[in-house]
mmCIF file of C-alpha atoms in Angstrom:
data_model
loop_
_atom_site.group_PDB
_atom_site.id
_atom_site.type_symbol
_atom_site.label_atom_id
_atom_site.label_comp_id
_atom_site.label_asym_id
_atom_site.label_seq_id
_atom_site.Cartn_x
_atom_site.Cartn_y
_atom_site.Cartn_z
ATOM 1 C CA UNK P 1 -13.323 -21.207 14.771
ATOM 2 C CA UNK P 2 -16.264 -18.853 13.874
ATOM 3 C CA UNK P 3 -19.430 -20.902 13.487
ATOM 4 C CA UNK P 4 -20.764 -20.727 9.593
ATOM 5 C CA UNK P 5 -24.054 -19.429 10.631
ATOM 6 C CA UNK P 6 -22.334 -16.073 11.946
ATOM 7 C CA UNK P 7 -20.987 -15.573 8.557
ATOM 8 C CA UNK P 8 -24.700 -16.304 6.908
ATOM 9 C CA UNK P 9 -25.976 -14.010 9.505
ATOM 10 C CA UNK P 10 -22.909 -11.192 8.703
ATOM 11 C CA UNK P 11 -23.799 -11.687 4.861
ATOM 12 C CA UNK P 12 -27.222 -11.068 5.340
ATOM 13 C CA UNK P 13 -26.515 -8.295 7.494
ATOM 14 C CA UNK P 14 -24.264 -6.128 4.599
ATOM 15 C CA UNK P 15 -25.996 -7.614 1.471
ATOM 16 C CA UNK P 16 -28.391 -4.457 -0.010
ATOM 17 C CA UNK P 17 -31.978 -4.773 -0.047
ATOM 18 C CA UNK P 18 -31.965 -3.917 -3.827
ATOM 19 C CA UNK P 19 -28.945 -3.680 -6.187
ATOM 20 C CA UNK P 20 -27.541 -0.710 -7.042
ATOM 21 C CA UNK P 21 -26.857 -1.380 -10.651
ATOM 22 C CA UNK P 22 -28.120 -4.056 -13.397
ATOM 23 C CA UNK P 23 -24.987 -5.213 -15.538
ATOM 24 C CA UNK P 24 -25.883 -7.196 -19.311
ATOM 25 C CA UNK P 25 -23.022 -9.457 -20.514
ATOM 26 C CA UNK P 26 -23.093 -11.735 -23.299
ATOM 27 C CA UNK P 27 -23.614 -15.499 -21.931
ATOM 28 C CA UNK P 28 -21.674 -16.694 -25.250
ATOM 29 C CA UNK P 29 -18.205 -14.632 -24.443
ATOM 30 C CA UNK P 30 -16.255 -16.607 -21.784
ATOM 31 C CA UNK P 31 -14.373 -13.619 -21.180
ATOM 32 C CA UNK P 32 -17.813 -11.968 -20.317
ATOM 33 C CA UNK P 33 -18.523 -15.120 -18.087
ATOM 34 C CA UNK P 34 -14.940 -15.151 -15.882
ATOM 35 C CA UNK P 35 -15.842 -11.286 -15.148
ATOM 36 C CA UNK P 36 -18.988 -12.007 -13.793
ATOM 37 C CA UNK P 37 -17.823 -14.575 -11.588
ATOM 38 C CA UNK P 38 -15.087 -12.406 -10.331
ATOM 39 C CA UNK P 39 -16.488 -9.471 -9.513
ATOM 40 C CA UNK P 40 -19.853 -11.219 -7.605
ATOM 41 C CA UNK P 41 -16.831 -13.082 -5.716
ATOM 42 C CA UNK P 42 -15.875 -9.303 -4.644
ATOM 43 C CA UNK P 43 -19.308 -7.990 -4.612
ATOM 44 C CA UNK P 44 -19.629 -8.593 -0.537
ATOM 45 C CA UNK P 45 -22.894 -6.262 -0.416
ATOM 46 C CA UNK P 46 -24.400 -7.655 -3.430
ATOM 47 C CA UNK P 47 -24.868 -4.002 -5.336
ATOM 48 C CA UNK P 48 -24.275 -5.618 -8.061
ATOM 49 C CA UNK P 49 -27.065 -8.181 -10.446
ATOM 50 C CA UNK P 50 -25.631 -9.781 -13.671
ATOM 51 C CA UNK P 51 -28.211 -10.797 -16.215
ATOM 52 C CA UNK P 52 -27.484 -11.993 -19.459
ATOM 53 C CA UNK P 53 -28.375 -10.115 -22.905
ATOM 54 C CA UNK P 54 -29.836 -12.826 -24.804
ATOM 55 C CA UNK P 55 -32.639 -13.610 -22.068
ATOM 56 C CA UNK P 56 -33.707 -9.913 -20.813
ATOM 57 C CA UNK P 57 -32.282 -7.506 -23.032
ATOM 58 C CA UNK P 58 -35.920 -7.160 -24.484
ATOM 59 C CA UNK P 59 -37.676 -6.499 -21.024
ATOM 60 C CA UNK P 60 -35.557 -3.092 -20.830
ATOM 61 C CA UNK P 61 -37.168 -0.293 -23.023
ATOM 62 C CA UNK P 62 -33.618 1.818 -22.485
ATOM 63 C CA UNK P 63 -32.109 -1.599 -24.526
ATOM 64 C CA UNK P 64 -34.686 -1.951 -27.495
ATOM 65 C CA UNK P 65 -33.465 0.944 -29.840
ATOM 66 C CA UNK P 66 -30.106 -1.102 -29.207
ATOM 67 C CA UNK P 67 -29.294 -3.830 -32.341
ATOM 68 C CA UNK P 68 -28.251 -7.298 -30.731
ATOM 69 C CA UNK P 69 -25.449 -6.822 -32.532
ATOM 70 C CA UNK P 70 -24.422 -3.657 -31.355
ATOM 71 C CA UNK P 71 -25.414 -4.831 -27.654
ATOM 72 C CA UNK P 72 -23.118 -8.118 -27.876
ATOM 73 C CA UNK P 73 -20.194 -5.684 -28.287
ATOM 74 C CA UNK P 74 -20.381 -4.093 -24.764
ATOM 75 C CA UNK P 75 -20.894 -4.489 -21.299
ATOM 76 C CA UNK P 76 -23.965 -2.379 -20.575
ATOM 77 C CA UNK P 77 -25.394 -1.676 -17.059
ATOM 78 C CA UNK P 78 -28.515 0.356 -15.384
ATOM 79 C CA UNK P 79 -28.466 2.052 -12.516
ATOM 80 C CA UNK P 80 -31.701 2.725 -10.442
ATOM 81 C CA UNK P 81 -32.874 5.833 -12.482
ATOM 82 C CA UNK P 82 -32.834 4.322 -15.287
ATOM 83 C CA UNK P 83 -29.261 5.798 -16.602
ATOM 84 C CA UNK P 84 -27.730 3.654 -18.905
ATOM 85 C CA UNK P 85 -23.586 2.941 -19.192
ATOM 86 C CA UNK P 86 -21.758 0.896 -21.382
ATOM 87 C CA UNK P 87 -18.200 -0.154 -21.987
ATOM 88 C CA UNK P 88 -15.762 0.980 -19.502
ATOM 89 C CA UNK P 89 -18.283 3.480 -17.750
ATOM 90 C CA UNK P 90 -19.998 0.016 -16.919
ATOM 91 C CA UNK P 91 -16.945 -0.999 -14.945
ATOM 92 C CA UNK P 92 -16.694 2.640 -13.780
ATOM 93 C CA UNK P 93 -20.013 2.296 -12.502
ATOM 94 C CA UNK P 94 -19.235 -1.452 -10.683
ATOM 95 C CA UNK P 95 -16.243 -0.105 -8.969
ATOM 96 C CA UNK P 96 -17.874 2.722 -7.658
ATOM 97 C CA UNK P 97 -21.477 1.187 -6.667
ATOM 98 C CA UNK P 98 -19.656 -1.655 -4.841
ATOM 99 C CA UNK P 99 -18.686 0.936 -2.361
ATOM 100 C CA UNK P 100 -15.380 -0.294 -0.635
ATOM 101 C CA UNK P 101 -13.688 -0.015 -4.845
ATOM 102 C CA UNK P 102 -15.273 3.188 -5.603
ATOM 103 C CA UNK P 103 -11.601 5.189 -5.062
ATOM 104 C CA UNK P 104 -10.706 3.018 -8.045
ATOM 105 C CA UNK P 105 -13.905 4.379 -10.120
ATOM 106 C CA UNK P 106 -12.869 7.470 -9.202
ATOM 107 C CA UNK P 107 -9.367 7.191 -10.922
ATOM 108 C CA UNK P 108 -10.709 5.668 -13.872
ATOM 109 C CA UNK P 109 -13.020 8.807 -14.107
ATOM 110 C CA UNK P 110 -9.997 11.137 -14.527
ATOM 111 C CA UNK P 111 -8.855 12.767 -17.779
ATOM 112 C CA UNK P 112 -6.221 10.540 -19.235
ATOM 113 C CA UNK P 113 -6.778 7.783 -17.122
ATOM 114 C CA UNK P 114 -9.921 7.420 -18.310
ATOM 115 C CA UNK P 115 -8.929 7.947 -22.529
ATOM 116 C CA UNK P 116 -5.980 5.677 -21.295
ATOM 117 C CA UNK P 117 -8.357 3.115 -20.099
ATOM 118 C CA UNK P 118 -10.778 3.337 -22.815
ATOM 119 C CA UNK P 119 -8.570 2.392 -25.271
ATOM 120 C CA UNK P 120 -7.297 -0.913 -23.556
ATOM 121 C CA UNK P 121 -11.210 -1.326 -22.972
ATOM 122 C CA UNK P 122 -11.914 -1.270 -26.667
ATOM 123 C CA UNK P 123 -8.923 -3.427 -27.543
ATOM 124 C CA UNK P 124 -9.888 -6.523 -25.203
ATOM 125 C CA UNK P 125 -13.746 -6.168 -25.933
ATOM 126 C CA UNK P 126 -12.658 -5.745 -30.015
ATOM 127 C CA UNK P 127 -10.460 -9.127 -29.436
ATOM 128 C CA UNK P 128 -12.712 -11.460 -26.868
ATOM 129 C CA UNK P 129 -13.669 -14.841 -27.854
ATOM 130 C CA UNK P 130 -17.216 -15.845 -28.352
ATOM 131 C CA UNK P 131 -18.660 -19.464 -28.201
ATOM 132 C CA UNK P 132 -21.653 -19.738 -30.641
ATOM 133 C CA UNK P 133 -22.995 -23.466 -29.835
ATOM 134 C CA UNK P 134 -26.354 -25.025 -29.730
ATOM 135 C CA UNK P 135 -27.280 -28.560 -29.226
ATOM 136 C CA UNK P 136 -25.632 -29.932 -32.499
ATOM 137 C CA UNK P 137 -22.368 -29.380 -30.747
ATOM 138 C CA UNK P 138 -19.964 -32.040 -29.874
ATOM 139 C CA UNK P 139 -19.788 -32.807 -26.270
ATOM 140 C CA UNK P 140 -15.993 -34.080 -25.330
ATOM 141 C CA UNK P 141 -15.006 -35.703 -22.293
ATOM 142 C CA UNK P 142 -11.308 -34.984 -22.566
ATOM 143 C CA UNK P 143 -10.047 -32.483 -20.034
ATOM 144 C CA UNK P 144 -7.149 -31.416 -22.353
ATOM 145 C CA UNK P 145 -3.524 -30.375 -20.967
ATOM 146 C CA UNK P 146 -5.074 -27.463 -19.239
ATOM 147 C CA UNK P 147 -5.921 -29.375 -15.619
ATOM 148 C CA UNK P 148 -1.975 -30.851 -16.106
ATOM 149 C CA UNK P 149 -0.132 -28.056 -17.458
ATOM 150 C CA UNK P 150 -2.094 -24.516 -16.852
ATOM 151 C CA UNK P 151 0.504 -22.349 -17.030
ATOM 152 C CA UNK P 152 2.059 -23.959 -20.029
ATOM 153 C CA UNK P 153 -1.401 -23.786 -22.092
ATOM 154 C CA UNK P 154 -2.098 -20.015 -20.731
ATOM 155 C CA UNK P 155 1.345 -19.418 -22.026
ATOM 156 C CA UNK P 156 0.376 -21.357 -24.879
ATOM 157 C CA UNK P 157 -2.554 -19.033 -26.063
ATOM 158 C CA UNK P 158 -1.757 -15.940 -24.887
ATOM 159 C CA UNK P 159 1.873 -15.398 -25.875
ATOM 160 C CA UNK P 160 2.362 -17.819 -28.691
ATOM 161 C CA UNK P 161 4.438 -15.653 -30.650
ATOM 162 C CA UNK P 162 7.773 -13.650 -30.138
ATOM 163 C CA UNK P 163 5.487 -10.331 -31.048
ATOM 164 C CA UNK P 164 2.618 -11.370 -28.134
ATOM 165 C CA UNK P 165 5.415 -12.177 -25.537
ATOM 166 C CA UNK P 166 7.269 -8.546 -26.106
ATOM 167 C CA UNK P 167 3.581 -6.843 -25.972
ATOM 168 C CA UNK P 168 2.820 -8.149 -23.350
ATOM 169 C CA UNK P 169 5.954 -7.874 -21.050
ATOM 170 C CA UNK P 170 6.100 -4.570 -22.641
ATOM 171 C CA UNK P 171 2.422 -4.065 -20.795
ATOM 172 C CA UNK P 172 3.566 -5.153 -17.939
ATOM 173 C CA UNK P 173 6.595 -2.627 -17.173
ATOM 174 C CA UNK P 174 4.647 -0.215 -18.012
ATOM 175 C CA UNK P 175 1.665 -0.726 -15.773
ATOM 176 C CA UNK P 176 5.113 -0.914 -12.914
ATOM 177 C CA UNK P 177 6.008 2.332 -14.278
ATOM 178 C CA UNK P 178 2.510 3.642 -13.682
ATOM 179 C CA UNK P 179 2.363 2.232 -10.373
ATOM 180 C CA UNK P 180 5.994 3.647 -8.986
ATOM 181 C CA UNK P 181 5.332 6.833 -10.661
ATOM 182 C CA UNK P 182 2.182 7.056 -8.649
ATOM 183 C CA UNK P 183 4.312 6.182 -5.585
ATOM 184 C CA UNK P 184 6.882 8.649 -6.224
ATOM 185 C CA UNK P 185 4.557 11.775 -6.865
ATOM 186 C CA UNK P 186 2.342 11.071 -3.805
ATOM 187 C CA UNK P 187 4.889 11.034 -0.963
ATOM 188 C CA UNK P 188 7.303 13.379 -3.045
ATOM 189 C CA UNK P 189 4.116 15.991 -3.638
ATOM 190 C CA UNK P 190 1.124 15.345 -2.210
ATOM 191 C CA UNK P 191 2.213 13.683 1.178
ATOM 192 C CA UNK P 192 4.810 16.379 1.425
ATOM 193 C CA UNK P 193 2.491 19.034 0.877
ATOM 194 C CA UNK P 194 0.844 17.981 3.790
ATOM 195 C CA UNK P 195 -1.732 20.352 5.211
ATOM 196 C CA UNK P 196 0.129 23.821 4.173
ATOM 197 C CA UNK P 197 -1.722 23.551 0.804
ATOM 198 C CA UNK P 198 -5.041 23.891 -0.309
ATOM 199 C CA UNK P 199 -5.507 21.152 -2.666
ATOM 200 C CA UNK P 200 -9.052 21.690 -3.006
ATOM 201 C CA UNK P 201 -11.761 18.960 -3.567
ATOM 202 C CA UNK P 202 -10.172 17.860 -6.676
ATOM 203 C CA UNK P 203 -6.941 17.109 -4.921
ATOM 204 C CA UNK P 204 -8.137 15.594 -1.687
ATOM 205 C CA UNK P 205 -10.108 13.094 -4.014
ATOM 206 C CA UNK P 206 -6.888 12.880 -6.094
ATOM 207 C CA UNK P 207 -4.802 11.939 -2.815
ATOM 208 C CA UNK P 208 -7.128 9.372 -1.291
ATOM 209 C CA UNK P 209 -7.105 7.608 -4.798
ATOM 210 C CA UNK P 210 -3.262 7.665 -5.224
ATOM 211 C CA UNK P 211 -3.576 6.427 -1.929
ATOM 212 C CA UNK P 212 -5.488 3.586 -2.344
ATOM 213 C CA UNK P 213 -3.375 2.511 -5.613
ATOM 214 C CA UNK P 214 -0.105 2.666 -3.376
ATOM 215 C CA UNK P 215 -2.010 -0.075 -0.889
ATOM 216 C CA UNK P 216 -2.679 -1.813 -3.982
ATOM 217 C CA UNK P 217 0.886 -2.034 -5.247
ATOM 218 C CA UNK P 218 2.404 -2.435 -1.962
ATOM 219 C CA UNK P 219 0.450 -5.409 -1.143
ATOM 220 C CA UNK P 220 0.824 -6.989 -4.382
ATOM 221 C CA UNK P 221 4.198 -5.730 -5.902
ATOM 222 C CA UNK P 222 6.075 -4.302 -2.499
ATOM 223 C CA UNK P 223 6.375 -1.318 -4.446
ATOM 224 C CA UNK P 224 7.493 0.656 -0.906
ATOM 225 C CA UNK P 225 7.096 3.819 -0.867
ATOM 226 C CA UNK P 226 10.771 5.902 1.155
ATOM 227 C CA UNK P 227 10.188 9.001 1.422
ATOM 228 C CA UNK P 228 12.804 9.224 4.090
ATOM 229 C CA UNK P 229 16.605 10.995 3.161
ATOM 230 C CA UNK P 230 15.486 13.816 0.997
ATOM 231 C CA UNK P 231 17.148 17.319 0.948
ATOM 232 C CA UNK P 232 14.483 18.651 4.262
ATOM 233 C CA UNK P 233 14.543 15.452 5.784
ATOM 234 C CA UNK P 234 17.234 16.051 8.749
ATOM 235 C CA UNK P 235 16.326 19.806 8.934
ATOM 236 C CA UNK P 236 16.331 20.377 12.431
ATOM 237 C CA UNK P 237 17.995 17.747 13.215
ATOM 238 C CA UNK P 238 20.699 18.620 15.475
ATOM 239 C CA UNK P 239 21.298 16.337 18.029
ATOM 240 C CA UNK P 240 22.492 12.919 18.148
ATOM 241 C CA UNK P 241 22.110 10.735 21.160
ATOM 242 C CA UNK P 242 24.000 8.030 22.607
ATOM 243 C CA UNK P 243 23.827 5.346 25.249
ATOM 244 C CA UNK P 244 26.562 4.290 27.911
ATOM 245 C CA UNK P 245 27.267 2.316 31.096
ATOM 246 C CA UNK P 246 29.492 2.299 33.902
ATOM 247 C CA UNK P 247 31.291 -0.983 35.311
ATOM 248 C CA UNK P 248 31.861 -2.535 38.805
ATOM 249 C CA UNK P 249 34.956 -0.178 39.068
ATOM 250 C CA UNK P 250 33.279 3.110 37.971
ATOM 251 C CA UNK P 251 34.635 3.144 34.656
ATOM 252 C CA UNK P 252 32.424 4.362 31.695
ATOM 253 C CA UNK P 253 32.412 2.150 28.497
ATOM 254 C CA UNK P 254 29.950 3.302 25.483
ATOM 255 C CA UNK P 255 26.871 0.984 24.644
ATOM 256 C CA UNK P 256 27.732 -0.833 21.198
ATOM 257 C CA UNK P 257 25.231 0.911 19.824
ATOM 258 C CA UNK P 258 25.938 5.023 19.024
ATOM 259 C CA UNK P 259 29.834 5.248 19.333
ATOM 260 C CA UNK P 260 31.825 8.175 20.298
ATOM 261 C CA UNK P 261 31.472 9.659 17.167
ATOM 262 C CA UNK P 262 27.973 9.455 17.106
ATOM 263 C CA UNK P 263 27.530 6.967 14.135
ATOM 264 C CA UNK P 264 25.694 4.255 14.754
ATOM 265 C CA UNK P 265 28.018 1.194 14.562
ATOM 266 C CA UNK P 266 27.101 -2.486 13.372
ATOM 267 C CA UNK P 267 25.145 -4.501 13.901
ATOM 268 C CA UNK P 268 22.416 -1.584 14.560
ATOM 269 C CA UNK P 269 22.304 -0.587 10.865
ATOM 270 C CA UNK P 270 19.023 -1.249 8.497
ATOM 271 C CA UNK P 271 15.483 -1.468 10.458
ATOM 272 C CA UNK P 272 17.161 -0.690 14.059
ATOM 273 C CA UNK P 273 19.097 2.497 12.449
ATOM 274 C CA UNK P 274 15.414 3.516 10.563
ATOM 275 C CA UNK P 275 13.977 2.545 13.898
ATOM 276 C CA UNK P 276 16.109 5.397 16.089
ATOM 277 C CA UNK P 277 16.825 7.862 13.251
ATOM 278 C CA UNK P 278 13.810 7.730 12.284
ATOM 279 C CA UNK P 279 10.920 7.061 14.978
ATOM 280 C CA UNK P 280 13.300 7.785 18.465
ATOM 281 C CA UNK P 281 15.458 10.138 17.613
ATOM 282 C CA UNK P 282 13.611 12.814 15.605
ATOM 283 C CA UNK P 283 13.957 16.749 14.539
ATOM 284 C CA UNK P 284 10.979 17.264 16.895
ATOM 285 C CA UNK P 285 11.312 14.430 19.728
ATOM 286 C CA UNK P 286 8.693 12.541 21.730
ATOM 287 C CA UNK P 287 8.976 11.446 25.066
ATOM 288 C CA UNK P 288 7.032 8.004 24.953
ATOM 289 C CA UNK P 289 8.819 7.451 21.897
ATOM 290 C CA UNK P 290 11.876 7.870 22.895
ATOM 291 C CA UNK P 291 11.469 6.133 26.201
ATOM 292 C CA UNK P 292 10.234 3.507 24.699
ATOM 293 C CA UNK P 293 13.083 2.725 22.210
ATOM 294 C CA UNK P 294 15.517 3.845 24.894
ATOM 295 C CA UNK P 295 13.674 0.800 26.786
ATOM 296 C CA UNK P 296 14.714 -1.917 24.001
ATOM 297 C CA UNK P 297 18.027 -0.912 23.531
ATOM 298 C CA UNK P 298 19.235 -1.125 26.509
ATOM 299 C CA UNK P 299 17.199 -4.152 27.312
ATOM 300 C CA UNK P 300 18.584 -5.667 24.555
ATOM 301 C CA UNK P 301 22.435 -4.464 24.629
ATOM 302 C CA UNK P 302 22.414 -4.971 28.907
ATOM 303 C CA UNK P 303 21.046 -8.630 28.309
ATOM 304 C CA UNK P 304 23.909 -9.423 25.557
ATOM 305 C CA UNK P 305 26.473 -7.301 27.310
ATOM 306 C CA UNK P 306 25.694 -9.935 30.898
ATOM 307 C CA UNK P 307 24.790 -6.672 32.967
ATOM 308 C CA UNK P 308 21.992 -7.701 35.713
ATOM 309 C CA UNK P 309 18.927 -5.613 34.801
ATOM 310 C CA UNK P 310 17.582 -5.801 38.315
ATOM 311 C CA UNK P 311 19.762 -3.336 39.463
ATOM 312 C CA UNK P 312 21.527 -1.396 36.107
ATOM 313 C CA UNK P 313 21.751 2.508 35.251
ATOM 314 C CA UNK P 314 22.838 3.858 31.877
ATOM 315 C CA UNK P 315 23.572 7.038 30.959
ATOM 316 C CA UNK P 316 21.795 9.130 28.406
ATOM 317 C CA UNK P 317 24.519 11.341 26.217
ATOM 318 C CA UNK P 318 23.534 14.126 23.619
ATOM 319 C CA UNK P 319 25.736 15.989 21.049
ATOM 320 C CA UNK P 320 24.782 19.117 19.525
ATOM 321 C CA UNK P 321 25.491 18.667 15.709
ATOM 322 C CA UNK P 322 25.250 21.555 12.484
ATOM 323 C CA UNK P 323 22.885 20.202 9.824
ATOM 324 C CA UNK P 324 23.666 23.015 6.897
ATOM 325 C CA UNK P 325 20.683 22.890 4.475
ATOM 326 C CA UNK P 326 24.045 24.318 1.853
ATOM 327 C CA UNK P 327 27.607 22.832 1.251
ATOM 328 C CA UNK P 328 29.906 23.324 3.929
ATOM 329 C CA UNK P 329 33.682 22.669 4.522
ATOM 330 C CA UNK P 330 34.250 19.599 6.455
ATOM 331 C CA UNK P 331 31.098 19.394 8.559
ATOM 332 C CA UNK P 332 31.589 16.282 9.259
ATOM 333 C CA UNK P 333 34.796 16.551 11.427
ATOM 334 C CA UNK P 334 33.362 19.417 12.778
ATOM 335 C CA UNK P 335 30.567 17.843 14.060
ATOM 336 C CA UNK P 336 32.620 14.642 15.023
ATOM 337 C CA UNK P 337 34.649 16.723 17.495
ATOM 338 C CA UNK P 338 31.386 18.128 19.107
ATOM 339 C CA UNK P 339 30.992 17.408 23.062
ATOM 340 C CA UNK P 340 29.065 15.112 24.548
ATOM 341 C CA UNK P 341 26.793 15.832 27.744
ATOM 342 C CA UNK P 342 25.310 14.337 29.892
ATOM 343 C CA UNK P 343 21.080 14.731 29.897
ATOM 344 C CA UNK P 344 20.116 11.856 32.275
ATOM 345 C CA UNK P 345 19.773 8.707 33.132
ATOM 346 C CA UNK P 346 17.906 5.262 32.262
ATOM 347 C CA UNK P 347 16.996 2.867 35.536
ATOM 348 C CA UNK P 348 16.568 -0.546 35.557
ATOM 349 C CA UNK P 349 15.609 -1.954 38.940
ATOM 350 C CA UNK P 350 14.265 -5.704 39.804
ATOM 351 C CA UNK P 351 13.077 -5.508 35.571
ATOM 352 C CA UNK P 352 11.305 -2.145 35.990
ATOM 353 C CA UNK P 353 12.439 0.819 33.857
ATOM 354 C CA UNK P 354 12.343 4.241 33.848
ATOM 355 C CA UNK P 355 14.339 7.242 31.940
ATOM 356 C CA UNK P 356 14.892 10.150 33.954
ATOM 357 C CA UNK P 357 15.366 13.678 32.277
ATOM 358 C CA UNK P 358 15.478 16.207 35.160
ATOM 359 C CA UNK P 359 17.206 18.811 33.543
ATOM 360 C CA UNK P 360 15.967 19.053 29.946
ATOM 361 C CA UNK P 361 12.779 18.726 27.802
ATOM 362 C CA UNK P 362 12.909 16.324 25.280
ATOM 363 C CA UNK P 363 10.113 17.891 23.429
ATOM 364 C CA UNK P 364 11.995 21.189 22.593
ATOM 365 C CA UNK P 365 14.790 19.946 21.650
#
């Protein structure tokens, strides 16, 4: 619905004046070519220019003391002083000059990532394909099995044999491994950590990159990160609340919802337990939060249960519970046999809602 010329116009608006950094590739390497075209289709602010060795490698004086041969091996970039990269501080450079990737340059800059990444550099660069041709070449007009069967002739060339299928899969789980690992430190370290340490600059660029890798591998491998259910997570937690309703004849029945026990009963468990446990019903409890969920559940639970909204009250229970950080001796019929009490009160009248709390504050609980 958005006209094309407000795009042109928006593209014109981000693209830099000059680019930030002048990347050589070899025009005869396909590999070489397929980069290119992928990372100007990311380039939105056009840092990035791409010119190929064989044409202007001999217009750059930092490139003549370079052999052809030796340039042909590498990607090699400039940046606007005249600094010169190659290999995988090229795409170091790219990631970070592009602006909205430069978290991911950042990562690659760090010791171990960076030997790690070197090393996979050197193998693909080592291994790439190169197309020597001039006009004596053969010209054919048959598309092969490639537009019919793509994933059969990928499969086809790059895991032919039983050795290139287990390296590969092998490659694979590992780079998952990497990516949960990452997961798995950040909210069980540095998202725990929280702002009661002093992580320094180091760190804070450390936790925006782990970060960014987690939105990555969420987004493309629903790697999730839980950080829920760990040994501190219900400290402070001692309170559970429950829901309940009184009949044309005065008699109280409990919401099907938190029973009597205070467990939540089914079907409330999965994304409506995380939902209460979780966001509602917290250690340190917010009103609008809690009003708000208090809201849908009994909007939900009255509608199902044929109660007539327009003129409905509930009643709001809480029992005290003991959440030991250390073993003890059947806590949990202890805390099963632990009073309820009344806090309050949720209105519905003619659709409107409203909680009242007149005798205790939800925040200090």
């Amino acid at each position: 619905m958005v006209p094309f010329k407000w795009w042109r116009k928006l593209t014109q608006a981000l693209r830099l004046e000059q680019p930030r950094l002048t990347v050589f590739y070899d025009r005869q390497c396909p590999l070489c070519n397929r980069t290119v075209i992928i990372i100007q289709h990311f380039d939105i602010f056009r840092a990035i220019e791409f010119r190929d060795l064989q044409t202007y490698a001999k217009e750059y004086r930092q490139l003549e003391s370079i052999p052809e041969s030796e340039l042909l091996k590498d990607l090699y970039a400039l940046d606007g002083e005249g600094r010169l990269y190659s290999g995988l501080d090229t795409y170091i450079q790219i990631m970070v000059c592009m602006g909205y990737t430069a978290p991911f340059g950042w990562f690659m800059k760090l010791p171990g990532v960076y030997h790690w990444g070197n090393r996979i550099y050197r193998r693909i660069a080592d291994r790439r394909e190169r197309v020597v041709c001039d006009e004596t070449c053969a010209v054919t007009s048959d598309p092969g099995s490639w537009g019919e069967h793509p994933f059969g002739e990928w499969y086809r060339r790059y895991a032919a044999t039983p050795a290139q299928q287990t390296q590969r899969i092998a490659k694979f789980l590992i780079l998952i491994l990497m990516l949960q690992l990452n997961s798995t430190v950040h909210y069980g370290l540095l998202y725990r950590c929280g702002d009661d340490c002093d992580m320094g600059e180091f760190g804070r660029v450390l936790d925006e990159v782990s970060n960014s890798i987690i939105n990555f591998s969420h987004a493309f491998l629903g790697i999730t990160p839980h950080a829920l259910y760990m040994h501190d997570h219900f400290a402070g937690y001692n309170h559970i609340l429950a829901i309940t309703y009184r009949d044309e004849t005065g008699r109280e029945h409990w919401l099907p919802f938190v029973n009597e026990e205070g467990r939540i009963v089914a079907p409330n468990w999965g994304r409506v337990q995380s939902m209460w446990a979780n966001v509602a019903v917290t250690s340190h409890m917010h009103r609008e939060r809690l009003s708000k969920f208090l809201k849908k559940v009994t909007a939900f639970w009255g509608t199902k249960l044929g109660l007539d909204l327009s003129h409905a009250e509930f009643v709001i229970k809480l029992k005290e519970v003991s959440v030991p950080m250390d073993w003890e001796e059947d806590l949990r019929r202890k805390n099963i046999a632990q009073p309820w009490r009344d806090i309050g009160k949720i209105v519905w009248e003619r659709r409107n809602f409203r909680v009242e709390l007149p005798h205790i504050d939800v925040e200090a609980l």
